[in-house]
Short mmCIF file of C-alpha atoms in Angstrom, two decimals:
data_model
loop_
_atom_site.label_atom_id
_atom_site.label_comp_id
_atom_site.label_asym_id
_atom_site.label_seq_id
_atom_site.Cartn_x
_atom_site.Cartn_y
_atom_site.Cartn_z
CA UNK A 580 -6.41 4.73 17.36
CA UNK A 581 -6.83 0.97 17.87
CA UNK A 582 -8.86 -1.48 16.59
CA UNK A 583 -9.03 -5.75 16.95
CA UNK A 584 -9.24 -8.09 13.57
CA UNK A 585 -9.80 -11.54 12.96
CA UNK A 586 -7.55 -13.61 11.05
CA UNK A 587 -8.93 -17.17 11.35
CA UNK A 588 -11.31 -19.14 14.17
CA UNK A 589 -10.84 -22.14 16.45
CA UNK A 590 -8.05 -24.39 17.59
CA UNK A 591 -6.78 -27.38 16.85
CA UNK A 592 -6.00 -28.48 20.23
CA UNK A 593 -7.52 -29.25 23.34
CA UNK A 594 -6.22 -27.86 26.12
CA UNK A 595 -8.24 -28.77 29.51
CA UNK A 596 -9.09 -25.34 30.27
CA UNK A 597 -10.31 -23.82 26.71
CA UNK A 598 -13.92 -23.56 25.38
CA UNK A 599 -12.99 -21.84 22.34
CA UNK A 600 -13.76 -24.73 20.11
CA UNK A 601 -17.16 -24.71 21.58
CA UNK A 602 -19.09 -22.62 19.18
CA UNK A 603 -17.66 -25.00 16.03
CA UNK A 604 -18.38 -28.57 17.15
CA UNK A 605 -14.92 -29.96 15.80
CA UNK A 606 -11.23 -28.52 15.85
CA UNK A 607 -11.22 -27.35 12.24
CA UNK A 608 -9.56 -23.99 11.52
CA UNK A 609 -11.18 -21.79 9.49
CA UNK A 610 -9.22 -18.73 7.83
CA UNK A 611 -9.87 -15.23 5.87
CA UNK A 612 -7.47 -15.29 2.97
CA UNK A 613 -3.98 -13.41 3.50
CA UNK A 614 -4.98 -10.87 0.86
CA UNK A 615 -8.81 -10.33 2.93
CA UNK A 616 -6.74 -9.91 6.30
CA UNK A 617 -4.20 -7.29 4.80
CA UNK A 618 -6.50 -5.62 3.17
CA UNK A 619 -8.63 -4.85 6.21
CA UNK A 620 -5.41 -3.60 8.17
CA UNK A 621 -4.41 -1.65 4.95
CA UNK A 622 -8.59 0.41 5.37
CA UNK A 623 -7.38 0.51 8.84
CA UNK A 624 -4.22 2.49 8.14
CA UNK A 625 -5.51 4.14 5.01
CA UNK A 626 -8.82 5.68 6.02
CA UNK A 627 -8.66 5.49 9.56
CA UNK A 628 -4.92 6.46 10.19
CA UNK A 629 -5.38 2.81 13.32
CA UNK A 630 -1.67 1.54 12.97
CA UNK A 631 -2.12 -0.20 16.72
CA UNK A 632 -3.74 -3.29 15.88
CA UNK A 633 -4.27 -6.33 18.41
CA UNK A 634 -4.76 -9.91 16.06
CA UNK A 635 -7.28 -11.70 18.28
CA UNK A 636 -6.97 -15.17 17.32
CA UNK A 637 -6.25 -17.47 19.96
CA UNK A 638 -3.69 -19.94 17.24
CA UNK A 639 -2.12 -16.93 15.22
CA UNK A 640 1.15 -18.16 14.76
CA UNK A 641 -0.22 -21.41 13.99
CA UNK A 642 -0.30 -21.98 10.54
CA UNK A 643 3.40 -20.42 8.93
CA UNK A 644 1.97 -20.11 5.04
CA UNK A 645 -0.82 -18.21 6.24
CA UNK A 646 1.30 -15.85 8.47
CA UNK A 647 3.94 -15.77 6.05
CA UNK A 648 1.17 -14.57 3.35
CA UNK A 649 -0.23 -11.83 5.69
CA UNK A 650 3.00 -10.28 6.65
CA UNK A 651 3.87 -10.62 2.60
CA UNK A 652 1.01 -8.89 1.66
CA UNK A 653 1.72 -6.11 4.83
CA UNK A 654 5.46 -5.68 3.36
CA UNK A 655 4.63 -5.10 -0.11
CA UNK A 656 2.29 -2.44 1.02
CA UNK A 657 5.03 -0.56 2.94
CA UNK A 658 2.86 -1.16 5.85
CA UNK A 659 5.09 -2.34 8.61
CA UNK A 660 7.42 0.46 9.56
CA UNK A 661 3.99 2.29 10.63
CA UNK A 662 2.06 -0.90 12.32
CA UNK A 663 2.09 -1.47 16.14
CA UNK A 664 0.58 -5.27 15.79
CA UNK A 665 0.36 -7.32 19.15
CA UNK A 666 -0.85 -11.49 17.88
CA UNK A 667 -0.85 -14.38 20.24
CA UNK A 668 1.35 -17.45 20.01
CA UNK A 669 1.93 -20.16 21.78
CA UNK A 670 5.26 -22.02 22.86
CA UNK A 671 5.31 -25.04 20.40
CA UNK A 672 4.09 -21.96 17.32
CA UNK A 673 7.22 -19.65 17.68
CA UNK A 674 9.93 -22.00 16.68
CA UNK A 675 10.60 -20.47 13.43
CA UNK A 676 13.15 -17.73 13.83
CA UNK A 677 12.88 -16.93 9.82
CA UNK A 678 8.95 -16.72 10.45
CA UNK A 679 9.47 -13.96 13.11
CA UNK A 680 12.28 -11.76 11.47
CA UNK A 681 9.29 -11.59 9.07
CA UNK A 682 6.39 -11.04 11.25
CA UNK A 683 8.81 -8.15 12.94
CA UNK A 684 9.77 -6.38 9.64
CA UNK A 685 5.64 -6.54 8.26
CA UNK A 686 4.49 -4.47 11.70
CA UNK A 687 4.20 -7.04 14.38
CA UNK A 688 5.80 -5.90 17.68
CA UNK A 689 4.31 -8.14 20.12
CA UNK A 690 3.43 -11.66 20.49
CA UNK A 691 1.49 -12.41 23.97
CA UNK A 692 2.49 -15.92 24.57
CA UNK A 693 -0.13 -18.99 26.26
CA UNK A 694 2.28 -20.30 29.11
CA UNK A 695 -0.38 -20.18 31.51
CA UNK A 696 1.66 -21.32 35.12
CA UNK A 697 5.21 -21.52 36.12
CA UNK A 698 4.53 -25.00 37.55
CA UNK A 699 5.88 -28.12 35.38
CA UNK A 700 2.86 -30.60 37.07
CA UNK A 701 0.39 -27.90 36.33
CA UNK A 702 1.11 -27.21 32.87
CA UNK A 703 1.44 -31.12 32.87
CA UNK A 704 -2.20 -31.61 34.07
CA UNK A 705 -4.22 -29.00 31.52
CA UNK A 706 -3.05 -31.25 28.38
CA UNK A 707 -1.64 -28.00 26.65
CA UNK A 708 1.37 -29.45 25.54
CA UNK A 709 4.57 -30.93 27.74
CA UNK A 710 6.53 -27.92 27.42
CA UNK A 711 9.49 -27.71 29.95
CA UNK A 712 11.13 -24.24 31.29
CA UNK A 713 14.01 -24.70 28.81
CA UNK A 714 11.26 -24.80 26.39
CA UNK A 715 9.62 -21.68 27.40
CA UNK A 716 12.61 -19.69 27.91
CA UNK A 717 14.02 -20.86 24.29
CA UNK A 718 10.84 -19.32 23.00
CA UNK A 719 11.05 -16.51 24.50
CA UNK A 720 14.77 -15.67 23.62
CA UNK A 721 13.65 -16.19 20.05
CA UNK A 722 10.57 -14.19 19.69
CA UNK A 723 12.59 -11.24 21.45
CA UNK A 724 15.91 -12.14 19.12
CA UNK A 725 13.41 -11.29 15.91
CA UNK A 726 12.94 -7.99 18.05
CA UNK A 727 9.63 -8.91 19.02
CA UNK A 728 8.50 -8.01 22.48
CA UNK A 729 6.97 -10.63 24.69
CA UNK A 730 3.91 -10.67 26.71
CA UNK A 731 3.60 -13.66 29.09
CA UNK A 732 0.20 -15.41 29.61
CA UNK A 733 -0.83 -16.82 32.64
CA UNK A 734 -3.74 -18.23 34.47
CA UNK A 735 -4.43 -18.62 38.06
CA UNK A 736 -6.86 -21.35 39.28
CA UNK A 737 -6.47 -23.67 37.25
CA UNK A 738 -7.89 -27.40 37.94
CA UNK A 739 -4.86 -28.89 39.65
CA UNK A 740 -3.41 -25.23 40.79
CA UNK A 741 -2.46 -25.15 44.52
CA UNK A 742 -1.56 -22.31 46.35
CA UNK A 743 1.87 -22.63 46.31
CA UNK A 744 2.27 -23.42 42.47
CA UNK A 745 -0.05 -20.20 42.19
CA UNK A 746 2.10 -18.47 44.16
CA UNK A 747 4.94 -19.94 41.65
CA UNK A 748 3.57 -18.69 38.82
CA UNK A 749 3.51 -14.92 40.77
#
């Protein structure tokens, strides 16, 4: 079994490319309470025997209390040996090595992670951050150091994408 849950809506930034603030008119986050969200994946387990579970929220890693509370909550219900959890994070929101030991040992297995092209002036041009290769890559080591796998986002076509930075990112 699988199933997809919500743990909070929008984004606080504004990446070039992104409509997901769209809906809310501002760049507030909005969150269900660690206790709500754990709950939910506990029914999940419980009654539905889903332990492959796919966090959909663009800016999980985001917010470390909230995370922190949610993997808490998955912990104390002996939850995380038997979870298969796949989140999304972004380069600049896995920087705390503490916060993903955590996140590893309360079920979450895979973080899918925005870097969106392999180009420098690209990434440069979608306003998604200034992150550098040595930037990415340090991510990455650390995510997979908390024995987390990594799933690599990327887009092709974006606004200032050529074909040879496309072909780059390939």
């Amino acid at each position: 079994g699988y199933a997809a849950i919500q743990t909070s809506l929008n984004c606080v930034f504004a990446c070039s490319f992104c409509c997901i603030s769209a809906p809310f008119g501002d760049r507030k986050m909005r969150y269900w309470s660690p206790a709500n969200v754990a709950s939910q994946i506990g029914n999940l387990v419980n009654q539905y025997g889903i332990t492959n579970i796919k966090i959909v929220d663009e800016m999980f890693c985001l917010n470390r209390q909230h995370v922190w509370q949610i993997c808490n909550h998955l912990i104390d219900m002996k939850l995380g040996d038997r979870l298969n959890i796949w989140c999304y994070g972004r380069v600049d929101t896995v920087k705390d090595q503490q916060l993903l030991n955590h996140m590893r040992k309360a079920g979450i297995k895979d973080i899918g992670i925005g870097i969106e092209s392999a180009s420098l002036r690209v990434r440069n041009s979608i306003e998604k951050g200034k992150f550098r290769d040595d930037d990415i890559l340090a991510a990455v080591k650390r995510v997979k150091a908390a024995g987390i796998h990594v799933g690599a986002n990327f887009i092709f076509g974006l606004p200032s994408d050529t074909l040879d930075s496309m072909i780059e990112t390939y």
